[in-house]
Tab-separated table of C-alpha atoms and ligand atoms in Angstrom:
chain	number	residue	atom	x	y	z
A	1	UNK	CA	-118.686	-152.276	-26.484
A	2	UNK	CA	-120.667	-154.101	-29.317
A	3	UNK	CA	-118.783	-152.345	-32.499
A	4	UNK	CA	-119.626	-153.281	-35.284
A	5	UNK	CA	-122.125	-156.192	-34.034
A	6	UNK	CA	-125.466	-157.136	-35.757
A	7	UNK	CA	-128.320	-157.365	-33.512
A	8	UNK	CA	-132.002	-158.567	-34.585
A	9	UNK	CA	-134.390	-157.601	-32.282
A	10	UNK	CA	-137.709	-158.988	-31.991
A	11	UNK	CA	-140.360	-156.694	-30.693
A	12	UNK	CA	-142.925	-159.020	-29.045
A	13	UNK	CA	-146.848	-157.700	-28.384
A	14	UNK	CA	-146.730	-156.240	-24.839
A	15	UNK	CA	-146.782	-152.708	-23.168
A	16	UNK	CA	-142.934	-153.157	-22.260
A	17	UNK	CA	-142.875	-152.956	-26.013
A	18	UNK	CA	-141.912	-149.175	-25.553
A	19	UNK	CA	-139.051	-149.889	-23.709
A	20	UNK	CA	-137.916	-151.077	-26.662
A	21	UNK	CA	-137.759	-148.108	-28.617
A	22	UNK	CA	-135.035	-146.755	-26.215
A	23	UNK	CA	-133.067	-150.311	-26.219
A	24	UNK	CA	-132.569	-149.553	-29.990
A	25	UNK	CA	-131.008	-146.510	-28.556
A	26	UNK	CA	-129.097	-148.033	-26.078
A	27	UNK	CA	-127.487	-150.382	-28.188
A	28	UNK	CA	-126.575	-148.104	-30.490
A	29	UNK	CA	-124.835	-146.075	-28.306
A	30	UNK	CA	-122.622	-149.376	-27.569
A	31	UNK	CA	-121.801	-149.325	-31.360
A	32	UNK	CA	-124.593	-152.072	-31.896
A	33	UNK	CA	-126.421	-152.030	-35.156
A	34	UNK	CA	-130.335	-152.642	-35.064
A	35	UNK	CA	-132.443	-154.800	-37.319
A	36	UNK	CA	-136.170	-154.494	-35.600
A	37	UNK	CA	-139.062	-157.118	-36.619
A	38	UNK	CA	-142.349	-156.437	-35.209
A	39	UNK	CA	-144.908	-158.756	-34.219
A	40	UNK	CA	-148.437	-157.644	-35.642
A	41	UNK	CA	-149.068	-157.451	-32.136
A	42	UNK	CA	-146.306	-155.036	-31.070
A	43	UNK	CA	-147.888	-152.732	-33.914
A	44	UNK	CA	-150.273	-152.199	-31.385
A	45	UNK	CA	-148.070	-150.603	-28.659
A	46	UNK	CA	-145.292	-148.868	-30.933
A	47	UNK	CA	-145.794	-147.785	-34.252
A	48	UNK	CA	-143.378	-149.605	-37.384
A	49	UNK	CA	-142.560	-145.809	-38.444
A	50	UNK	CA	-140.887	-144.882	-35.269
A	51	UNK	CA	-139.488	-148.359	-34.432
A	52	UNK	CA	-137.764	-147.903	-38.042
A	53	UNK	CA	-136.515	-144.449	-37.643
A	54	UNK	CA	-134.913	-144.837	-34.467
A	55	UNK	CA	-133.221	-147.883	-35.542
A	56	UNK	CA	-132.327	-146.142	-38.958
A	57	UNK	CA	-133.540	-148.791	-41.292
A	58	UNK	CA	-136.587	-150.311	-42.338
A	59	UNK	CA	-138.835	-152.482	-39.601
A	60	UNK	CA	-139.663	-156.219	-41.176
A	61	UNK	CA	-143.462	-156.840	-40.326
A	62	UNK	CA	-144.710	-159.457	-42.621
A	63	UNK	CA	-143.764	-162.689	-43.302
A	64	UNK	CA	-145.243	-162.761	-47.149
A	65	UNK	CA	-143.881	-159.029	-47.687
A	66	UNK	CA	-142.391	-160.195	-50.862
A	67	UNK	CA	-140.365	-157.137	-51.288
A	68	UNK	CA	-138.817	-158.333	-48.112
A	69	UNK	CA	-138.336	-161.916	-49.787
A	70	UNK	CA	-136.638	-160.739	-52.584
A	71	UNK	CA	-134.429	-157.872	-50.699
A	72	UNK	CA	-133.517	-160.082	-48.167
A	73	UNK	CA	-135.233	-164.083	-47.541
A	74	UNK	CA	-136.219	-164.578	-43.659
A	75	UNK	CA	-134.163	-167.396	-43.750
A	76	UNK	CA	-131.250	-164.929	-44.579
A	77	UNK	CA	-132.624	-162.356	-41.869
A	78	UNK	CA	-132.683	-164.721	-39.478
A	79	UNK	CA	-128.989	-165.688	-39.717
A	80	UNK	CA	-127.745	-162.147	-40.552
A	81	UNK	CA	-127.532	-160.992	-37.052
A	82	UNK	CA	-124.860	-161.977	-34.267
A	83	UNK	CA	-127.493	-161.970	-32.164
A	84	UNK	CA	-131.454	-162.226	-32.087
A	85	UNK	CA	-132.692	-160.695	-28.634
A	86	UNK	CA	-136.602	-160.727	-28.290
A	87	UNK	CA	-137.593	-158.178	-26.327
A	88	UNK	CA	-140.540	-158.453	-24.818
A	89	UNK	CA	-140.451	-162.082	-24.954
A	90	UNK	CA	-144.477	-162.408	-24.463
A	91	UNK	CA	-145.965	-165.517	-22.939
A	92	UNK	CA	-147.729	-166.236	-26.355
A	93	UNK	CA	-144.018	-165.727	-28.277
A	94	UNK	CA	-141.906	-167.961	-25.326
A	95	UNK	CA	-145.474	-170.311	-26.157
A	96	UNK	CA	-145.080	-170.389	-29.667
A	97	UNK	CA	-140.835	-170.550	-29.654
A	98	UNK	CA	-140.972	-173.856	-26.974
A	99	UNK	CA	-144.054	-175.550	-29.343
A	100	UNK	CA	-141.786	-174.610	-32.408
A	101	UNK	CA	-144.438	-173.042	-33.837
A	102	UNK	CA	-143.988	-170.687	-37.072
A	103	UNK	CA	-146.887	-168.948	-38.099
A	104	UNK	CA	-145.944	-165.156	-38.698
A	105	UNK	CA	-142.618	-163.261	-39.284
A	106	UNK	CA	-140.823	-162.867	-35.721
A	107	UNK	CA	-141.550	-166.680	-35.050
A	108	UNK	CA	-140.362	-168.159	-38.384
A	109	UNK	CA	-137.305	-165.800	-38.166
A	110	UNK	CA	-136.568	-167.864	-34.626
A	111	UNK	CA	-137.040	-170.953	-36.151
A	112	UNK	CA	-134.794	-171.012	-39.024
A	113	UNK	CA	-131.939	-169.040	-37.125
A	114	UNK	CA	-128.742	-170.579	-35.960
A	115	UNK	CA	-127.742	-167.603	-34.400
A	116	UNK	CA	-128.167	-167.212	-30.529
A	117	UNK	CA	-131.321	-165.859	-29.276
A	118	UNK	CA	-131.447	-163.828	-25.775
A	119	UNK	CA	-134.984	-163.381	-24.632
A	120	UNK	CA	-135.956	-160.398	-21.828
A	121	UNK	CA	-139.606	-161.769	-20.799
A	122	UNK	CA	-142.409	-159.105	-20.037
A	123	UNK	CA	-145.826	-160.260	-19.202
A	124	UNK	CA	-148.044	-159.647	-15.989
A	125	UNK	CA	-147.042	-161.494	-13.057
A	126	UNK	CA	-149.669	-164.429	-12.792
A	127	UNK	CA	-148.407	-165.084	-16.779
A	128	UNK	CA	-144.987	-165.422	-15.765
A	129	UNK	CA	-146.090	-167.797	-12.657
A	130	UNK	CA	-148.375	-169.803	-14.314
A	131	UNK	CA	-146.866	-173.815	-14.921
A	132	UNK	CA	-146.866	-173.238	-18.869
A	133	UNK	CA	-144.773	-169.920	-18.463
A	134	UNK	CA	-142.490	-172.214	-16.380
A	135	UNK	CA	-142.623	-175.467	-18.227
A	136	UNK	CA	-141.970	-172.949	-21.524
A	137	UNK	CA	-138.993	-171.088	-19.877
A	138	UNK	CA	-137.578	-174.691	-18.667
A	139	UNK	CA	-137.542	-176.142	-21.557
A	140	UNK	CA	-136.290	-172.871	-24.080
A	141	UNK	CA	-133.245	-173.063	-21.442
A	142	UNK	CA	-132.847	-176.744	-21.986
A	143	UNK	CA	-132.671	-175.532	-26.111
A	144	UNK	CA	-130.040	-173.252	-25.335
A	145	UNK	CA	-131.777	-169.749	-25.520
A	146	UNK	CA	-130.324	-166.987	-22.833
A	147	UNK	CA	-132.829	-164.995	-20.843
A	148	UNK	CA	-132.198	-162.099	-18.813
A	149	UNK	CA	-135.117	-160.719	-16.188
A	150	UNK	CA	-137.928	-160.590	-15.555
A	151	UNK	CA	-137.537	-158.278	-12.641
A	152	UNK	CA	-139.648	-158.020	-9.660
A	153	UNK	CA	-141.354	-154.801	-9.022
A	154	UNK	CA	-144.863	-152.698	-9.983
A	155	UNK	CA	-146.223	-153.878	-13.332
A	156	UNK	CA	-148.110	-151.756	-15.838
A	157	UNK	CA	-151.355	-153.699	-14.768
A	158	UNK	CA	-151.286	-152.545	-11.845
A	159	UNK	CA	-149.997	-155.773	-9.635
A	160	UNK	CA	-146.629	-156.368	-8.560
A	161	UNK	CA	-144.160	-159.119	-8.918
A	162	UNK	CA	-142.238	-160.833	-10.944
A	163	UNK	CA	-142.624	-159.939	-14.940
A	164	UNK	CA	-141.393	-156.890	-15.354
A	165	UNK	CA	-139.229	-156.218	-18.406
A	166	UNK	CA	-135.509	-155.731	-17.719
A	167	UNK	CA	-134.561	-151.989	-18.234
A	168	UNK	CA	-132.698	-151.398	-21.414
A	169	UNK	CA	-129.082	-150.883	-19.995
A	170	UNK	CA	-129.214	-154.208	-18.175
A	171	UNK	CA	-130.474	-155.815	-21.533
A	172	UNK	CA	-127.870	-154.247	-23.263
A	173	UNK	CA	-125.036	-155.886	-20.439
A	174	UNK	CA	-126.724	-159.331	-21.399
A	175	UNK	CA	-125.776	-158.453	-24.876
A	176	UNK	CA	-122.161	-157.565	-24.401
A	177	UNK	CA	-121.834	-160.579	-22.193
A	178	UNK	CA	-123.234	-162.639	-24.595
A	179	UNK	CA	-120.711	-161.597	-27.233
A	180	UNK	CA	-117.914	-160.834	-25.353
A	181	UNK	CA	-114.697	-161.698	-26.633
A	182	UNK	CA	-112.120	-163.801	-24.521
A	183	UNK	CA	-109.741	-166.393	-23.920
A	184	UNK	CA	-112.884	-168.554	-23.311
A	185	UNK	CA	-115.173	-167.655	-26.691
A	186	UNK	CA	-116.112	-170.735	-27.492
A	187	UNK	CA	-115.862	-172.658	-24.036
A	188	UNK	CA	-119.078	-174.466	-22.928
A	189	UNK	CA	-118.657	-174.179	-19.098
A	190	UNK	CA	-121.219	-175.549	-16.157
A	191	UNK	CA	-121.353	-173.766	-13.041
A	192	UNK	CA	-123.395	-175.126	-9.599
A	193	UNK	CA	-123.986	-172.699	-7.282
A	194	UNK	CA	-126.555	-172.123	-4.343
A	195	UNK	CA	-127.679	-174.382	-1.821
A	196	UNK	CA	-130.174	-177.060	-2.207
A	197	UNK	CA	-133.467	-177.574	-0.451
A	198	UNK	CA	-134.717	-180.980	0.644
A	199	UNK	CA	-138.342	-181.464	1.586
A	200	UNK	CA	-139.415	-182.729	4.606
A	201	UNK	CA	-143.174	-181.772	4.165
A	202	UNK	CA	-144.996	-179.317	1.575
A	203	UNK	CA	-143.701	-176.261	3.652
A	204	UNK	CA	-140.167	-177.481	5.222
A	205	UNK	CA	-137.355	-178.143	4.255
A	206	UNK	CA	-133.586	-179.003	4.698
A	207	UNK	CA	-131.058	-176.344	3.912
A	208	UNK	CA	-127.762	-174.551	4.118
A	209	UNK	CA	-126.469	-171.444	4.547
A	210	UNK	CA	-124.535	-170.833	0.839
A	211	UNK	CA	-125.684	-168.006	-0.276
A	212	UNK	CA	-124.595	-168.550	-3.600
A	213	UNK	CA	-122.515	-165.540	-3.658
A	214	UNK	CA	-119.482	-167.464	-4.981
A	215	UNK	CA	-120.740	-169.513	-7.972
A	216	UNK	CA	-122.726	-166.425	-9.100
A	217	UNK	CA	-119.279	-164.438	-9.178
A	218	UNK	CA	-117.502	-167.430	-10.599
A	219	UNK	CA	-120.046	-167.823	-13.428
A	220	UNK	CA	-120.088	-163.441	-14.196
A	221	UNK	CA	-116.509	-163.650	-14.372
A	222	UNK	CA	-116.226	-167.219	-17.207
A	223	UNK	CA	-119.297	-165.109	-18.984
A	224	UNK	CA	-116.898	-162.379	-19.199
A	225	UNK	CA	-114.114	-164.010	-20.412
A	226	UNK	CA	-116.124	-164.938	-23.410
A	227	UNK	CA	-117.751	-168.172	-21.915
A	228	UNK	CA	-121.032	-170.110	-22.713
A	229	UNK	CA	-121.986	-170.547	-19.143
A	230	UNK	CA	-124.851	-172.532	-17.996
A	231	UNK	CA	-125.732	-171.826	-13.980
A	232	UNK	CA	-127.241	-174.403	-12.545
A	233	UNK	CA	-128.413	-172.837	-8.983
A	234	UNK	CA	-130.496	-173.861	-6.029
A	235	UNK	CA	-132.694	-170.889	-4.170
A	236	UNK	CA	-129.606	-168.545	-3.466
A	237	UNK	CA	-129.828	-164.998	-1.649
A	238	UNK	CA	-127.866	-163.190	-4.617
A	239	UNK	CA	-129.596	-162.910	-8.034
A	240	UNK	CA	-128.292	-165.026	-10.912
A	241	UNK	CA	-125.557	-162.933	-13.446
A	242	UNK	CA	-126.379	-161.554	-16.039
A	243	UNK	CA	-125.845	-162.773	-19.690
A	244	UNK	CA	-125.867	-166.661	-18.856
A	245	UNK	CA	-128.079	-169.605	-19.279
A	246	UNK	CA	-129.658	-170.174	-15.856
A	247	UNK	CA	-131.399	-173.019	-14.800
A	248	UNK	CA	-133.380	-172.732	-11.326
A	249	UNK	CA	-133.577	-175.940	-9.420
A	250	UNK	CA	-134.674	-176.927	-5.631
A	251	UNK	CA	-133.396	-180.271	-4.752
A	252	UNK	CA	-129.923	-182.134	-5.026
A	253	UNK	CA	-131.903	-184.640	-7.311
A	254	UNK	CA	-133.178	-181.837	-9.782
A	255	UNK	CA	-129.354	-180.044	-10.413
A	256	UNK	CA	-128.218	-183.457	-11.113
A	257	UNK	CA	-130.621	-183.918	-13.506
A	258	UNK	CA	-129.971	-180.447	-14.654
A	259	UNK	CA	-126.648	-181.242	-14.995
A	260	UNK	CA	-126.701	-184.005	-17.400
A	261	UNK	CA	-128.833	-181.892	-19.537
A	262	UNK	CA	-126.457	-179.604	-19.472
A	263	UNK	CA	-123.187	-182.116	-20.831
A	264	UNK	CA	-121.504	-181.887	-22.879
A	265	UNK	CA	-119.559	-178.931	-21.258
A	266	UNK	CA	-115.828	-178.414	-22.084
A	267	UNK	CA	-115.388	-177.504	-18.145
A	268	UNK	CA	-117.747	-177.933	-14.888
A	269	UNK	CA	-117.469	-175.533	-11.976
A	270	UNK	CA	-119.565	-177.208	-8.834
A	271	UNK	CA	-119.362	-174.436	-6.642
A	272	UNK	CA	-122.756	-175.447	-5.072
A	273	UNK	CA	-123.789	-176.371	-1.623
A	274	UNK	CA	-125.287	-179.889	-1.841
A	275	UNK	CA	-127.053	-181.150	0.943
A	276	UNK	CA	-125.516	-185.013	1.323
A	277	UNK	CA	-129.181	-186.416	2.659
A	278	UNK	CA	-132.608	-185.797	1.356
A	279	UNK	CA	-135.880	-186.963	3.563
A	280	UNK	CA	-136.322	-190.574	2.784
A	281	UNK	CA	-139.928	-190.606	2.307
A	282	UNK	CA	-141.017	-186.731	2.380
A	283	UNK	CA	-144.813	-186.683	3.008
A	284	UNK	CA	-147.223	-184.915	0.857
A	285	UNK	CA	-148.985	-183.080	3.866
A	286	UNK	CA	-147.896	-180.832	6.608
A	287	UNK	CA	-146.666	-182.878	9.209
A	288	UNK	CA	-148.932	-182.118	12.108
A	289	UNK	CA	-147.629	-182.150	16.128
A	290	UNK	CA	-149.454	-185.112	17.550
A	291	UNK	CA	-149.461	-186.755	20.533
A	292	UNK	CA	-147.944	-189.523	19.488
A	293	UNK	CA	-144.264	-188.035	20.109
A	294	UNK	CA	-141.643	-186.051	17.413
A	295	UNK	CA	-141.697	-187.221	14.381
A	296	UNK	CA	-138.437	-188.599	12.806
A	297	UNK	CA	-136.975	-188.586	9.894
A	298	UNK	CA	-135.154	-191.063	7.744
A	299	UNK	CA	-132.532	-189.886	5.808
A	300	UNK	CA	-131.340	-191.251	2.193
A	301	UNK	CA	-128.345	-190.803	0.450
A	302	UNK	CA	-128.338	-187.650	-2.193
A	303	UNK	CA	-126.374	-188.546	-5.774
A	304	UNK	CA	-122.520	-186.842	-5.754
A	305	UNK	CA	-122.684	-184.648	-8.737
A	306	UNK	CA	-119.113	-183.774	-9.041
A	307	UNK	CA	-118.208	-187.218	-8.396
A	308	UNK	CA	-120.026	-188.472	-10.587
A	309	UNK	CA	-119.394	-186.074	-13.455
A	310	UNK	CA	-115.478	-186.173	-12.569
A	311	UNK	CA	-115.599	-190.032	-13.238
A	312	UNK	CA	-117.916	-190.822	-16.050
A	313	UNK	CA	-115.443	-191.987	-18.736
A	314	UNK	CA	-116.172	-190.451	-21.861
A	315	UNK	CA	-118.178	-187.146	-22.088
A	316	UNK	CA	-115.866	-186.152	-19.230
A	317	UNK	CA	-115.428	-182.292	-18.848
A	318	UNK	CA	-111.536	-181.087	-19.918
A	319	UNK	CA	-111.331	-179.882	-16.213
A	320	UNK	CA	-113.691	-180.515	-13.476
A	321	UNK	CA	-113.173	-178.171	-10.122
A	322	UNK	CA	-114.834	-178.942	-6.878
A	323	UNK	CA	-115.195	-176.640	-3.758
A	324	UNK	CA	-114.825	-177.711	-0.387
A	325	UNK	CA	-116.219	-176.075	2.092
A	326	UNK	CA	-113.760	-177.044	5.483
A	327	UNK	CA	-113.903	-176.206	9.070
A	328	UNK	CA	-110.655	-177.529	10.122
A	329	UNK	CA	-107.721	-179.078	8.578
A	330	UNK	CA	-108.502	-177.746	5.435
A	331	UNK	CA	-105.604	-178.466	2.881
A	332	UNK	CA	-105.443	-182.224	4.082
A	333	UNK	CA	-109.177	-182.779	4.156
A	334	UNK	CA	-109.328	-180.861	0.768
A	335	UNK	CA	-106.679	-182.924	-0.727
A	336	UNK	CA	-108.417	-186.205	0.216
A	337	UNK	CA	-111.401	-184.861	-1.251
A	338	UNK	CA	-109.746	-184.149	-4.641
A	339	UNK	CA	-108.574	-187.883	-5.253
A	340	UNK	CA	-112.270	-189.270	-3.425
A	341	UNK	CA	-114.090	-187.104	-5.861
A	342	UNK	CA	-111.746	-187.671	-8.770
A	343	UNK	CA	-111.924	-184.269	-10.050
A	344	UNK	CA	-108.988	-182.303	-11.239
A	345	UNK	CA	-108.974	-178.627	-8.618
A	346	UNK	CA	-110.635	-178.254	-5.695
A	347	UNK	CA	-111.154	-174.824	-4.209
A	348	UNK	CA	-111.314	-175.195	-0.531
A	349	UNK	CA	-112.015	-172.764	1.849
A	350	UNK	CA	-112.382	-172.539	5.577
A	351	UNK	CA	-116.087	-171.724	6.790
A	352	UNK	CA	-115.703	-172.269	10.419
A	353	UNK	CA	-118.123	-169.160	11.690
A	354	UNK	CA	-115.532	-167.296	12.951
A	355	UNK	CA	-114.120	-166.224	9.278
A	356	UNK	CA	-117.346	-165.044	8.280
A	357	UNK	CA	-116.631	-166.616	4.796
A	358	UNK	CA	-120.537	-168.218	4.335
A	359	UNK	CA	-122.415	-165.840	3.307
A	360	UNK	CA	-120.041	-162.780	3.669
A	361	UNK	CA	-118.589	-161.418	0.383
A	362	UNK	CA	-114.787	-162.460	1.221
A	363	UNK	CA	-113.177	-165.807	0.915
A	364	UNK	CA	-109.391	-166.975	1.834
A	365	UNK	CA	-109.253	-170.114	-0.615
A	366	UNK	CA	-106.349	-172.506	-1.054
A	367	UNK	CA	-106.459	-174.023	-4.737
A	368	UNK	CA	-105.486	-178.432	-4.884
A	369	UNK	CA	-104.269	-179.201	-8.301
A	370	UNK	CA	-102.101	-182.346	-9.022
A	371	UNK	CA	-99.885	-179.513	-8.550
A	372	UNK	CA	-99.769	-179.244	-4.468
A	373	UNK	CA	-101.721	-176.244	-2.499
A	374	UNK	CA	-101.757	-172.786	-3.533
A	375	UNK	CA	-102.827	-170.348	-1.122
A	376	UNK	CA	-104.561	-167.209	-2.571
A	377	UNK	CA	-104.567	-164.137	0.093
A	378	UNK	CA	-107.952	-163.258	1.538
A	379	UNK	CA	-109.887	-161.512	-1.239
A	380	UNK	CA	-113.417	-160.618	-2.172
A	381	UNK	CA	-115.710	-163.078	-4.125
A	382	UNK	CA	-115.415	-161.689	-6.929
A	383	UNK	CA	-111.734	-161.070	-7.036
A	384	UNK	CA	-111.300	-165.067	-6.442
A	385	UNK	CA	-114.160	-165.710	-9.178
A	386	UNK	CA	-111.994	-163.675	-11.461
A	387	UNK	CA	-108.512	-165.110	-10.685
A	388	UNK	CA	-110.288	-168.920	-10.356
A	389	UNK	CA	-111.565	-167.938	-14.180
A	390	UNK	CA	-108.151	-166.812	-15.526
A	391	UNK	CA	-106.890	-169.872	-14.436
A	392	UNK	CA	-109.160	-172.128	-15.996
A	393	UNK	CA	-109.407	-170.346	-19.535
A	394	UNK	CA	-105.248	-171.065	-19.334
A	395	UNK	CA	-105.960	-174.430	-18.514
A	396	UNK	CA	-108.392	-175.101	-21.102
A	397	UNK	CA	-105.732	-173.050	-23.588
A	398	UNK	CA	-103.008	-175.584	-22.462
B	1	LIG	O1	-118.344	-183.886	-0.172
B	1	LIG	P1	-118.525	-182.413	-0.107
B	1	LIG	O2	-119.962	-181.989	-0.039
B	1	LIG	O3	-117.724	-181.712	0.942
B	1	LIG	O4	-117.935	-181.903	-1.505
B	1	LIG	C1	-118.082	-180.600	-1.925
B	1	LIG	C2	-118.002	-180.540	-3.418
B	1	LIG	O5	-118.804	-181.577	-3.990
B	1	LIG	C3	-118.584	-179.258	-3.969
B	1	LIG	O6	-117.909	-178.967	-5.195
B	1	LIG	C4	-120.027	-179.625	-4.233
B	1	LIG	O7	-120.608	-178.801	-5.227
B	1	LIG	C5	-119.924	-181.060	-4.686
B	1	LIG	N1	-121.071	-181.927	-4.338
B	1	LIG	C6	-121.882	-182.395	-5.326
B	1	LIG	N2	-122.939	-183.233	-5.014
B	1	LIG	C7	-123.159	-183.597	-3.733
B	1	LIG	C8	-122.325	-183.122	-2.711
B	1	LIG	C9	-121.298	-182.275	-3.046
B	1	LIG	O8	-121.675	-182.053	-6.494
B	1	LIG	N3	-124.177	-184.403	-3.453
């Protein structure tokens, strides 16, 4: 439920702009209360009268409105909410908000805010694909602002892919995530998750088979415990949760960079499937069958992540938890990992095929603490995400 919360949403200039009217509704119905801004451009798609008498109170348009200045400043606006969600997030607004630009209402009220902002992005398909889009979306993450969609599916243009707005009910369960209160409002926490791909040429690559199903239902369940997560995830099967800070990476090299831009965290999660080795010297073109033989490949070392993070000395997570992913003699194995790796838990679990633990939605997992092995009963994913998350938000309590 959102009782009693303050929500300022941003209606950007797009034809998902309609959806809108009936998130107003939707959040409502959670006990949210609505403040709408339209862009002038949104005028264009929904009209200020209806936006305002759905929401129940007036629609702020104009950034030199000086009724509005002396009813209420847009510096005051902007910080009156417990939440600014811009919905549609156009490319021109995600544009303006990574430039830092503040040139009419809706983008001045983003600037001066300290409140956090959740953005649902809308725009045709090529917009959303095209290297500003991404280079914009990148770096709004790396500032902290939540996104939730696009989704993939048949756009109002008349293509299809990804760019579609998120309905209004899943916007709205980005929203309660965002605010949820829990033992772990207020926690900072990084989670890895997915595999990692390592080029060989422009169109292989080295891989596993994580599906990411794990991190993704460890990261759902610290969000709803109240959590600031950032997910950090390779190309998984499973989409990303909802209500988090994700940040999409392909290589071992690029979530360890995305990692450090993610510290200071007050715990780390590295639930991800790392590949150890990356192509040496990956070639730029498609490696072509010659006659000269196979090709081979040289193999170089990939940086440890959650070693690393578990023993740089200050900036050090509270609590850093590792996985281990075992085929036999898992608790010893797992404990040596735990005092190579330095970190505080590992969660170790046995993939040899026959379990049908990678990539199936159960996992039998035996948690190493300083504390000896604990073995948790076969479960699903999400029943160990939500157990593993309990634990932590006592730990971090402690
Ligand atoms: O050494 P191993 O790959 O078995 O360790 C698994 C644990 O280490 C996982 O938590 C995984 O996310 C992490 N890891 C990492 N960076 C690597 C390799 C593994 O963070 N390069």
């Amino acid at each position: 439920m959102l009782a009693s919360k303050r929500i300022l949403l941003i209606i950007g200039g797009g034809i998902a702009a309609y959806k809108s009217l009936d998130l107003i509704r939707r959040l409502q119905e959670h006990g949210a209360q609505v403040t709408p801004v339209l862009t002038r451009a949104a005028e264009e798609f929904v009209t200020p009268l209806s936006v305002s008498a759905l929401a129940g109170q007036k629609a702020y348009r104009d950034l030199f409105d000086l009724t509005d200045e002396a009813e209420m400043g847009h510096i005051q606006l902007s910080r009156s909410a417990d939440l600014i969600v811009v919905a549609p997030a156009t490319a021109d607004m995600m544009g303006k908000m990574a430039a830092g630009l503040a040139n009419d209402l809706a983008s001045t009220l983003l600037m001066a805010t300290d409140t956090p902002v959740l953005c649902a992005p809308a725009m045709n398909v090529r917009m959303w694909d095209h290297p500003a889009t991404q280079r914009n979306l990148k770096q709004l993450q790396q500032d902290g602002i939540r996104f939730v969609g696009p989704n993939e599916g048949d756009m109002a243009c008349g293509e299809y892919g990804a760019g579609r707005m998120s309905e209004p009910l899943e916007i709205v369960a980005a929203v309660e995530a965002h605010l949820a209160d829990g033992p772990l409002k207020g926690k900072r926490i990084l989670v890895t998750s997915g595999p990692t791909h390592e080029p060989i040429d422009p169109v292989r690559y080295i891989a596993n088979r994580s599906s990411g199903a794990q991190g993704t239902a460890v990261a759902r369940a610290l969000a709803a415990l109240g959590a600031d997560v950032v997910f950090v995830t390779g190309p998984a099967d499973v989409p990303p949760p909802q209500g988090v800070q994700v940040v999409q990476v392909e290589t071992a090299q690029q979530m360890s960079d995305a990692v450090d831009a993610a510290l200071p965290v007050n715990a780390g999660v590295f639930a991800a499937a790392v590949a150890d080795w990356k192509v040496a010297t990956a070639s730029d073109r498609k490696l072509k069958k010659s006659r000269d033989g196979l090709p081979s490949l040289e193999f170089a070392e990939n940086p440890d992540i959650l070693k690393r993070v578990s023993q740089m000395g200050a900036g050090r997570p509270d609590l850093v938890v590792g996985f281990a992913a075992e085929t036999d003699d898992v608790i010893d194995n797992a404990t040596a990992k735990r005092a190579r790796k330095g970190c505080d838990w590992i969660v170790a679990n046995d993939v040899s095929p026959a379990t049908g633990i990678m990539g199936g939605s159960e996992n039998a997992v035996v948690l190493i603490s300083d504390q000896g092995a604990e073995s948790w009963p076969r479960m699903g994913k999400d029943m160990v995400a939500a157990r593993l998350a309990q634990k932590i938000a006592d730990a971090l309590a402690g």
